[in-house]
Amino acid sequence: MYFFEREGWKIRTESPAQRAEREANTRKELGDKAYRQLTEPALPDEDKKWGVHNRVEVTPVDAHALYRFNDTFIDVRGAPLEEKRGLMTFLFLVFGVGLGGGMADLAIEAVNRDFFVDAEIAKVSDKLAVLLMCVVVVGYLFFIYKFLLPFARTEIFTQRHIIVRFNRKTRQVYIHRPKFAGGLVVMPWEHTYAGINPDLPDASVIGESLIVAWPAELSGAGYDESAFLGEPMDGNLQVMGLWEYIRRYMEEGPDAVPKPKRLRPLFPWPWASIRAVLNFMAPVWRRGGQAYALLFGLVLSPLMLLHAVCHWLSLLLCWPVRWPKEIAQAGQPGKPVPKLTVAEDFGEPIASYLRANTLADQKQLERLQRRAARRLARRQQREAAKAAAAEQDTEH
């Protein structure tokens, strides 16, 4: 499911008027206090960037996130909600194909009967009723096309996977997404940063993915870019381990990391869908909750089976990822190095909106960080005053 990616791209390419309206509506719905907490940045002493030259002291693991592994590149899963796909497929098949198709079939049959086969004996009222039914059916099908299909296309009638390719020979990263989620972009490896924090408890990151980002001021793209890598992780150690795996592969070569025991399948095998549905119980199973996981799975087995079937159908209704020839051959002897993506590659007005929103985000972040720094300074002053008071009490 690429709903998250679609909405993220929609926000990054909205006009200044749309952005102002969205922020005003969000502030109104949440209230000023909740809105400030939502947009509050990390305190300066807690905010550290982990770049490609910052080694993380953790065992590198592939975290079952790789589609391909060779001497030139690795292909990594780039969609955080792959396990969730199936819901939109179910809704589209039931309400779009099933109900919509059934209504259209009844309407066609009624028109054929009252206007052609039995046209001479059909009453005027019957014909008017059939025409009214046709209007209702057309309206319903328009609703499906206008509102349900765009949501359904986040997991069907689109590319089967989002893949992030790390090419160690060209020192570039290629992100292959559907056009409605930003399309294909080329980012520089040298300015890749990982959203990790070694100080976090292992269990606090269960279910999250590895985030990598390319800040606009460093990448030269003119806008901020990011990607979510891997399936929902089993903890902070696995998140950091995947980043260190990618980093060592790119910096030191394929011999610096263990070869993956099992690659993710690109073909839509049905058992891959079953595994995806069961994946949410993996953290509980690995932490000694086998009995609870088995009981939970037994109770929900009918829903899980339906989910697995819809998940598999969603994969079947998509096409495989096709890389452009320039990127597919990148890194081979004599082949050109692909051009890095810049905002202008998306054309106007998207390019202007990307740059404007990135600039607005940077200004907002700087403003919030100054506020956070002042808050930190006040907290340190209070702690220093308390320490001084405690020292005076001790002397007396």
GROMACS .gro file of C-alpha atoms in nm:
model
  396
    1MET     CA    1   0.000   0.000   0.000
    2TYR     CA    2   0.147   0.334  -0.107
    3PHE     CA    3  -0.104   0.559   0.068
    4PHE     CA    4   0.166   0.706   0.293
    5GLU     CA    5   0.392   0.785  -0.004
    6ARG     CA    6   0.107   0.938  -0.205
    7GLU     CA    7  -0.001   1.166   0.078
    8GLY     CA    8   0.358   1.265   0.151
    9TRP     CA    9   0.414   1.368  -0.212
   10LYS     CA   10   0.083   1.550  -0.215
   11ILE     CA   11   0.189   1.756   0.087
   12ARG     CA   12   0.532   1.835  -0.059
   13THR     CA   13   0.381   1.957  -0.387
   14GLU     CA   14   0.092   2.161  -0.249
   15SER     CA   15   0.067   2.531  -0.327
   16PRO     CA   16   0.135   2.794  -0.058
   17ALA     CA   17  -0.239   2.856  -0.028
   18GLN     CA   18  -0.310   2.485   0.017
   19ARG     CA   19  -0.031   2.457   0.274
   20ALA     CA   20  -0.165   2.750   0.476
   21GLU     CA   21  -0.516   2.604   0.468
   22ARG     CA   22  -0.393   2.259   0.576
   23GLU     CA   23  -0.189   2.397   0.865
   24ALA     CA   24  -0.479   2.615   0.979
   25ASN     CA   25  -0.720   2.321   0.970
   26THR     CA   26  -0.473   2.098   1.157
   27ARG     CA   27  -0.418   2.363   1.425
   28LYS     CA   28  -0.793   2.411   1.458
   29GLU     CA   29  -0.861   2.037   1.492
   30LEU     CA   30  -0.579   1.966   1.738
   31GLY     CA   31  -0.567   2.290   1.931
   32ASP     CA   32  -0.260   2.513   1.974
   33LYS     CA   33  -0.094   2.304   2.245
   34ALA     CA   34  -0.130   1.970   2.065
   35TYR     CA   35  -0.022   2.130   1.736
   36ARG     CA   36   0.297   2.265   1.898
   37GLN     CA   37   0.373   1.923   2.044
   38LEU     CA   38   0.317   1.762   1.704
   39THR     CA   39   0.562   1.996   1.531
   40GLU     CA   40   0.813   2.014   1.818
   41PRO     CA   41   1.165   1.925   1.701
   42ALA     CA   42   1.427   1.735   1.895
   43LEU     CA   43   1.635   1.936   2.141
   44PRO     CA   44   1.974   2.037   2.001
   45ASP     CA   45   2.169   1.793   2.220
   46GLU     CA   46   1.944   1.507   2.109
   47ASP     CA   47   1.966   1.575   1.735
   48LYS     CA   48   2.257   1.393   1.567
   49LYS     CA   49   2.297   1.322   1.198
   50TRP     CA   50   2.432   0.982   1.102
   51GLY     CA   51   2.602   1.010   0.764
   52VAL     CA   52   2.774   0.758   0.541
   53HIS     CA   53   3.109   0.800   0.719
   54ASN     CA   54   2.969   0.755   1.072
   55ARG     CA   55   3.023   0.394   1.172
   56VAL     CA   56   2.760   0.244   1.402
   57GLU     CA   57   2.894  -0.014   1.647
   58VAL     CA   58   2.634  -0.279   1.576
   59THR     CA   59   2.624  -0.607   1.385
   60PRO     CA   60   2.514  -0.541   1.024
   61VAL     CA   61   2.199  -0.734   0.925
   62ASP     CA   62   2.002  -0.737   0.601
   63ALA     CA   63   1.672  -0.760   0.800
   64HIS     CA   64   1.512  -0.951   0.511
   65ALA     CA   65   1.489  -0.619   0.325
   66LEU     CA   66   1.681  -0.704   0.006
   67TYR     CA   67   1.538  -0.796  -0.332
   68ARG     CA   68   1.874  -0.824  -0.510
   69PHE     CA   69   2.238  -0.839  -0.403
   70ASN     CA   70   2.543  -0.831  -0.629
   71ASP     CA   71   2.880  -0.663  -0.667
   72THR     CA   72   2.731  -0.346  -0.821
   73PHE     CA   73   2.411  -0.274  -0.629
   74ILE     CA   74   2.159  -0.389  -0.373
   75ASP     CA   75   1.784  -0.344  -0.411
   76VAL     CA   76   1.609  -0.267  -0.082
   77ARG     CA   77   1.241  -0.266   0.000
   78GLY     CA   78   1.120   0.095   0.013
   79ALA     CA   79   0.754   0.075   0.123
   80PRO     CA   80   0.676   0.066   0.498
   81LEU     CA   81   0.314  -0.050   0.456
   82GLU     CA   82   0.359  -0.353   0.229
   83GLU     CA   83   0.199  -0.582   0.489
   84LYS     CA   84  -0.111  -0.360   0.503
   85ARG     CA   85  -0.201  -0.398   0.137
   86GLY     CA   86  -0.525  -0.584   0.070
   87LEU     CA   87  -0.783  -0.355   0.233
   88MET     CA   88  -0.823  -0.127  -0.069
   89THR     CA   89  -0.824  -0.433  -0.295
   90PHE     CA   90  -1.109  -0.582  -0.092
   91LEU     CA   91  -1.312  -0.259  -0.102
   92PHE     CA   92  -1.256  -0.214  -0.476
   93LEU     CA   93  -1.346  -0.574  -0.561
   94VAL     CA   94  -1.659  -0.572  -0.341
   95PHE     CA   95  -1.797  -0.223  -0.405
   96GLY     CA   96  -1.638  -0.150  -0.742
   97VAL     CA   97  -1.627  -0.475  -0.936
   98GLY     CA   98  -1.892  -0.672  -0.745
   99LEU     CA   99  -2.162  -0.418  -0.658
  100GLY     CA  100  -2.082  -0.176  -0.941
  101GLY     CA  101  -2.062  -0.452  -1.200
  102GLY     CA  102  -2.384  -0.610  -1.073
  103MET     CA  103  -2.572  -0.279  -1.088
  104ALA     CA  104  -2.442  -0.209  -1.439
  105ASP     CA  105  -2.545  -0.558  -1.553
  106LEU     CA  106  -2.898  -0.510  -1.417
  107ALA     CA  107  -2.925  -0.168  -1.583
  108ILE     CA  108  -2.811  -0.303  -1.921
  109GLU     CA  109  -3.054  -0.593  -1.895
  110ALA     CA  110  -3.343  -0.359  -1.806
  111VAL     CA  111  -3.264  -0.122  -2.096
  112ASN     CA  112  -3.244  -0.413  -2.338
  113ARG     CA  113  -3.578  -0.551  -2.218
  114ASP     CA  114  -3.788  -0.232  -2.201
  115PHE     CA  115  -3.636  -0.042  -2.495
  116PHE     CA  116  -3.562  -0.321  -2.743
  117VAL     CA  117  -3.704  -0.668  -2.677
  118ASP     CA  118  -4.037  -0.563  -2.518
  119ALA     CA  119  -4.038  -0.203  -2.636
  120GLU     CA  120  -4.392  -0.221  -2.776
  121ILE     CA  121  -4.557  -0.354  -2.459
  122ALA     CA  122  -4.342  -0.174  -2.201
  123LYS     CA  123  -4.520   0.107  -2.015
  124VAL     CA  124  -4.391   0.462  -2.011
  125SER     CA  125  -4.357   0.442  -1.633
  126ASP     CA  126  -4.139   0.132  -1.670
  127LYS     CA  127  -3.914   0.311  -1.917
  128LEU     CA  128  -3.884   0.612  -1.686
  129ALA     CA  129  -3.794   0.381  -1.398
  130VAL     CA  130  -3.525   0.219  -1.611
  131LEU     CA  131  -3.385   0.559  -1.708
  132LEU     CA  132  -3.379   0.663  -1.341
  133MET     CA  133  -3.198   0.339  -1.256
  134CYS     CA  134  -2.942   0.415  -1.527
  135VAL     CA  135  -2.880   0.759  -1.378
  136VAL     CA  136  -2.825   0.602  -1.034
  137VAL     CA  137  -2.589   0.339  -1.176
  138VAL     CA  138  -2.388   0.595  -1.373
  139GLY     CA  139  -2.366   0.815  -1.062
  140TYR     CA  140  -2.246   0.522  -0.853
  141LEU     CA  141  -1.985   0.419  -1.112
  142PHE     CA  142  -1.865   0.781  -1.131
  143PHE     CA  143  -1.830   0.780  -0.752
  144ILE     CA  144  -1.622   0.462  -0.771
  145TYR     CA  145  -1.403   0.609  -1.047
  146LYS     CA  146  -1.361   0.948  -0.879
  147PHE     CA  147  -1.315   0.852  -0.515
  148LEU     CA  148  -1.256   0.479  -0.462
  149LEU     CA  149  -1.027   0.406  -0.758
  150PRO     CA  150  -0.761   0.667  -0.660
  151PHE     CA  151  -0.735   0.504  -0.317
  152ALA     CA  152  -0.739   0.155  -0.470
  153ARG     CA  153  -0.452   0.252  -0.698
  154THR     CA  154  -0.228   0.286  -0.394
  155GLU     CA  155  -0.204  -0.095  -0.407
  156ILE     CA  156  -0.351  -0.217  -0.739
  157PHE     CA  157  -0.301  -0.116  -1.105
  158THR     CA  158   0.040   0.025  -1.015
  159GLN     CA  159   0.395  -0.104  -0.975
  160ARG     CA  160   0.422  -0.405  -0.747
  161HIS     CA  161   0.693  -0.275  -0.516
  162ILE     CA  162   0.879   0.041  -0.421
  163ILE     CA  163   1.249  -0.035  -0.457
  164VAL     CA  164   1.549   0.169  -0.343
  165ARG     CA  165   1.867   0.075  -0.530
  166PHE     CA  166   2.207   0.151  -0.376
  167ASN     CA  167   2.470   0.147  -0.652
  168ARG     CA  168   2.820   0.137  -0.502
  169LYS     CA  169   2.999   0.198  -0.834
  170THR     CA  170   2.812   0.514  -0.930
  171ARG     CA  171   2.780   0.622  -0.563
  172GLN     CA  172   2.413   0.696  -0.621
  173VAL     CA  173   2.078   0.593  -0.477
  174TYR     CA  174   1.778   0.531  -0.707
  175ILE     CA  175   1.429   0.543  -0.560
  176HIS     CA  176   1.164   0.383  -0.782
  177ARG     CA  177   0.813   0.490  -0.681
  178PRO     CA  178   0.483   0.534  -0.870
  179LYS     CA  179   0.441   0.871  -1.038
  180PHE     CA  180   0.165   0.969  -0.794
  181ALA     CA  181   0.420   0.921  -0.512
  182GLY     CA  182   0.709   1.113  -0.668
  183GLY     CA  183   0.825   0.880  -0.943
  184LEU     CA  184   1.186   0.781  -1.006
  185VAL     CA  185   1.454   0.996  -0.841
  186VAL     CA  186   1.834   0.981  -0.828
  187MET     CA  187   2.009   1.094  -0.508
  188PRO     CA  188   2.380   1.121  -0.415
  189TRP     CA  189   2.506   0.858  -0.173
  190GLU     CA  190   2.755   1.098  -0.015
  191HIS     CA  191   2.474   1.310   0.129
  192THR     CA  192   2.260   1.025   0.262
  193TYR     CA  193   2.166   1.046   0.630
  194ALA     CA  194   2.004   0.781   0.847
  195GLY     CA  195   1.732   0.851   1.102
  196ILE     CA  196   1.872   0.636   1.382
  197ASN     CA  197   1.936   0.688   1.753
  198PRO     CA  198   2.161   0.434   1.931
  199ASP     CA  199   2.047   0.568   2.269
  200LEU     CA  200   1.687   0.451   2.224
  201PRO     CA  201   1.576   0.129   2.399
  202ASP     CA  202   1.554  -0.164   2.160
  203ALA     CA  203   1.182  -0.222   2.220
  204SER     CA  204   1.090   0.144   2.153
  205VAL     CA  205   1.143   0.103   1.778
  206ILE     CA  206   0.948  -0.221   1.727
  207GLY     CA  207   0.734  -0.201   1.413
  208GLU     CA  208   0.918   0.097   1.260
  209SER     CA  209   1.129   0.114   0.944
  210LEU     CA  210   1.470   0.264   0.873
  211ILE     CA  211   1.445   0.622   0.747
  212VAL     CA  212   1.710   0.766   0.516
  213ALA     CA  213   1.702   1.128   0.401
  214TRP     CA  214   1.871   1.374   0.167
  215PRO     CA  215   1.855   1.735   0.298
  216ALA     CA  216   1.801   1.991   0.024
  217GLU     CA  217   2.091   2.209   0.134
  218LEU     CA  218   2.336   1.920   0.082
  219SER     CA  219   2.195   1.705  -0.198
  220GLY     CA  220   2.154   1.990  -0.447
  221ALA     CA  221   1.806   1.865  -0.540
  222GLY     CA  222   1.636   2.181  -0.420
  223TYR     CA  223   1.393   1.987  -0.202
  224ASP     CA  224   1.410   1.740   0.085
  225GLU     CA  225   1.390   1.373  -0.011
  226SER     CA  226   1.352   1.064   0.207
  227ALA     CA  227   1.273   0.693   0.193
  228PHE     CA  228   1.157   0.422   0.433
  229LEU     CA  229   1.358   0.102   0.410
  230GLY     CA  230   1.276  -0.252   0.514
  231GLU     CA  231   0.977  -0.421   0.673
  232PRO     CA  232   0.854  -0.330   1.023
  233MET     CA  233   1.162  -0.390   1.237
  234ASP     CA  234   1.206  -0.609   1.542
  235GLY     CA  235   1.373  -0.333   1.743
  236ASN     CA  236   1.629  -0.055   1.741
  237LEU     CA  237   1.923  -0.294   1.695
  238GLN     CA  238   1.771  -0.425   1.372
  239VAL     CA  239   1.704  -0.072   1.243
  240MET     CA  240   2.065   0.031   1.308
  241GLY     CA  241   2.189  -0.304   1.178
  242LEU     CA  242   2.017  -0.252   0.842
  243TRP     CA  243   2.167   0.096   0.807
  244GLU     CA  244   2.514  -0.034   0.893
  245TYR     CA  245   2.466  -0.316   0.640
  246ILE     CA  246   2.388  -0.068   0.362
  247ARG     CA  247   2.660   0.172   0.472
  248ARG     CA  248   2.934  -0.093   0.480
  249TYR     CA  249   2.822  -0.236   0.146
  250MET     CA  250   2.850   0.107  -0.016
  251GLU     CA  251   3.169   0.216   0.163
  252GLU     CA  252   3.365  -0.110   0.194
  253GLY     CA  253   3.213  -0.343  -0.065
  254PRO     CA  254   2.999  -0.658  -0.072
  255ASP     CA  255   3.263  -0.864   0.112
  256ALA     CA  256   3.225  -0.640   0.418
  257VAL     CA  257   2.872  -0.766   0.489
  258PRO     CA  258   2.723  -1.114   0.515
  259LYS     CA  259   2.536  -1.227   0.206
  260PRO     CA  260   2.160  -1.238   0.267
  261LYS     CA  261   2.031  -1.583   0.358
  262ARG     CA  262   1.707  -1.519   0.175
  263LEU     CA  263   1.611  -1.249  -0.074
  264ARG     CA  264   1.265  -1.101  -0.092
  265PRO     CA  265   1.068  -1.243  -0.388
  266LEU     CA  266   0.978  -1.011  -0.674
  267PHE     CA  267   0.725  -1.262  -0.809
  268PRO     CA  268   0.384  -1.261  -0.628
  269TRP     CA  269   0.401  -1.604  -0.466
  270PRO     CA  270   0.094  -1.675  -0.246
  271TRP     CA  271   0.304  -1.786   0.052
  272ALA     CA  272   0.474  -1.446   0.051
  273SER     CA  273   0.132  -1.292   0.120
  274ILE     CA  274   0.071  -1.537   0.404
  275ARG     CA  275   0.405  -1.445   0.557
  276ALA     CA  276   0.326  -1.074   0.523
  277VAL     CA  277  -0.004  -1.116   0.708
  278LEU     CA  278   0.164  -1.313   0.989
  279ASN     CA  279   0.453  -1.069   1.015
  280PHE     CA  280   0.283  -0.846   1.273
  281MET     CA  281   0.301  -1.129   1.529
  282ALA     CA  282   0.675  -1.184   1.481
  283PRO     CA  283   0.793  -0.949   1.763
  284VAL     CA  284   0.562  -1.122   2.013
  285TRP     CA  285   0.675  -1.466   1.895
  286ARG     CA  286   1.046  -1.381   1.921
  287ARG     CA  287   1.003  -1.242   2.273
  288GLY     CA  288   0.857  -1.558   2.420
  289GLY     CA  289   0.488  -1.498   2.351
  290GLN     CA  290   0.435  -1.804   2.132
  291ALA     CA  291   0.122  -1.917   2.319
  292TYR     CA  292  -0.033  -1.570   2.297
  293ALA     CA  293   0.056  -1.541   1.926
  294LEU     CA  294  -0.093  -1.884   1.848
  295LEU     CA  295  -0.415  -1.806   2.036
  296PHE     CA  296  -0.444  -1.464   1.874
  297GLY     CA  297  -0.378  -1.612   1.530
  298LEU     CA  298  -0.635  -1.889   1.583
  299VAL     CA  299  -0.908  -1.643   1.683
  300LEU     CA  300  -0.835  -1.412   1.389
  301SER     CA  301  -0.760  -1.687   1.135
  302PRO     CA  302  -1.069  -1.618   0.915
  303LEU     CA  303  -0.982  -1.248   0.887
  304MET     CA  304  -0.616  -1.326   0.836
  305LEU     CA  305  -0.699  -1.570   0.556
  306LEU     CA  306  -0.917  -1.308   0.385
  307HIS     CA  307  -0.639  -1.052   0.428
  308ALA     CA  308  -0.383  -1.292   0.277
  309VAL     CA  309  -0.605  -1.358  -0.026
  310CYS     CA  310  -0.663  -0.986  -0.084
  311HIS     CA  311  -0.293  -0.917  -0.032
  312TRP     CA  312  -0.207  -1.174  -0.298
  313LEU     CA  313  -0.470  -1.039  -0.539
  314SER     CA  314  -0.329  -0.689  -0.497
  315LEU     CA  315   0.013  -0.820  -0.600
  316LEU     CA  316  -0.134  -1.000  -0.901
  317LEU     CA  317  -0.311  -0.681  -1.011
  318CYS     CA  318   0.018  -0.490  -1.025
  319TRP     CA  319   0.309  -0.497  -1.267
  320PRO     CA  320   0.677  -0.555  -1.184
  321VAL     CA  321   0.916  -0.265  -1.136
  322ARG     CA  322   1.087  -0.170  -1.463
  323TRP     CA  323   1.409   0.028  -1.437
  324PRO     CA  324   1.503   0.267  -1.720
  325LYS     CA  325   1.790   0.139  -1.933
  326GLU     CA  326   2.023   0.414  -1.808
  327ILE     CA  327   1.980   0.307  -1.446
  328ALA     CA  328   1.969  -0.067  -1.519
  329GLN     CA  329   2.313  -0.036  -1.686
  330ALA     CA  330   2.456   0.217  -1.439
  331GLY     CA  331   2.789   0.102  -1.297
  332GLN     CA  332   2.879  -0.115  -1.596
  333PRO     CA  333   3.203  -0.037  -1.786
  334GLY     CA  334   3.160   0.243  -2.038
  335LYS     CA  335   2.803   0.326  -1.932
  336PRO     CA  336   2.713   0.684  -1.833
  337VAL     CA  337   2.636   0.786  -1.477
  338PRO     CA  338   2.270   0.893  -1.441
  339LYS     CA  339   2.197   1.258  -1.376
  340LEU     CA  340   2.101   1.353  -1.021
  341THR     CA  341   1.741   1.462  -0.971
  342VAL     CA  342   1.660   1.830  -0.913
  343ALA     CA  343   1.325   1.996  -0.847
  344GLU     CA  344   1.308   2.134  -1.202
  345ASP     CA  345   1.288   1.779  -1.340
  346PHE     CA  346   0.923   1.768  -1.227
  347GLY     CA  347   0.830   2.075  -1.431
  348GLU     CA  348   0.630   2.377  -1.325
  349PRO     CA  349   0.450   2.449  -1.099
  350ILE     CA  350   0.563   2.135  -0.908
  351ALA     CA  351   0.927   2.251  -0.897
  352SER     CA  352   0.833   2.587  -0.746
  353TYR     CA  353   0.606   2.424  -0.490
  354LEU     CA  354   0.877   2.174  -0.391
  355ARG     CA  355   1.132   2.449  -0.334
  356ALA     CA  356   0.883   2.676  -0.156
  357ASN     CA  357   0.765   2.404   0.080
  358THR     CA  358   1.121   2.296   0.156
  359LEU     CA  359   1.217   2.655   0.237
  360ALA     CA  360   0.907   2.695   0.454
  361ASP     CA  361   0.987   2.370   0.637
  362GLN     CA  362   1.343   2.486   0.703
  363LYS     CA  363   1.228   2.822   0.840
  364GLN     CA  364   0.967   2.654   1.056
  365LEU     CA  365   1.223   2.405   1.186
  366GLU     CA  366   1.473   2.682   1.266
  367ARG     CA  367   1.206   2.876   1.452
  368LEU     CA  368   1.099   2.571   1.651
  369GLN     CA  369   1.460   2.476   1.725
  370ARG     CA  370   1.528   2.825   1.863
  371ARG     CA  371   1.224   2.782   2.084
  372ALA     CA  372   1.348   2.439   2.191
  373ALA     CA  373   1.694   2.580   2.263
  374ARG     CA  374   1.544   2.851   2.483
  375ARG     CA  375   1.341   2.587   2.664
  376LEU     CA  376   1.655   2.380   2.717
  377ALA     CA  377   1.845   2.683   2.848
  378ARG     CA  378   1.567   2.761   3.097
  379ARG     CA  379   1.566   2.398   3.211
  380GLN     CA  380   1.942   2.404   3.262
  381GLN     CA  381   1.915   2.729   3.457
  382ARG     CA  382   1.652   2.579   3.685
  383GLU     CA  383   1.864   2.269   3.740
  384ALA     CA  384   2.169   2.485   3.816
  385ALA     CA  385   1.966   2.695   4.062
  386LYS     CA  386   1.839   2.382   4.235
  387ALA     CA  387   2.193   2.244   4.257
  388ALA     CA  388   2.320   2.571   4.403
  389ALA     CA  389   2.037   2.581   4.656
  390ALA     CA  390   2.104   2.221   4.755
  391GLU     CA  391   2.475   2.301   4.799
  392GLN     CA  392   2.393   2.597   5.024
  393ASP     CA  393   2.162   2.382   5.235
  394THR     CA  394   2.440   2.126   5.273
  395GLU     CA  395   2.687   2.394   5.390
  396HIS     CA  396   2.441   2.518   5.652
   0.00000   0.00000   0.00000
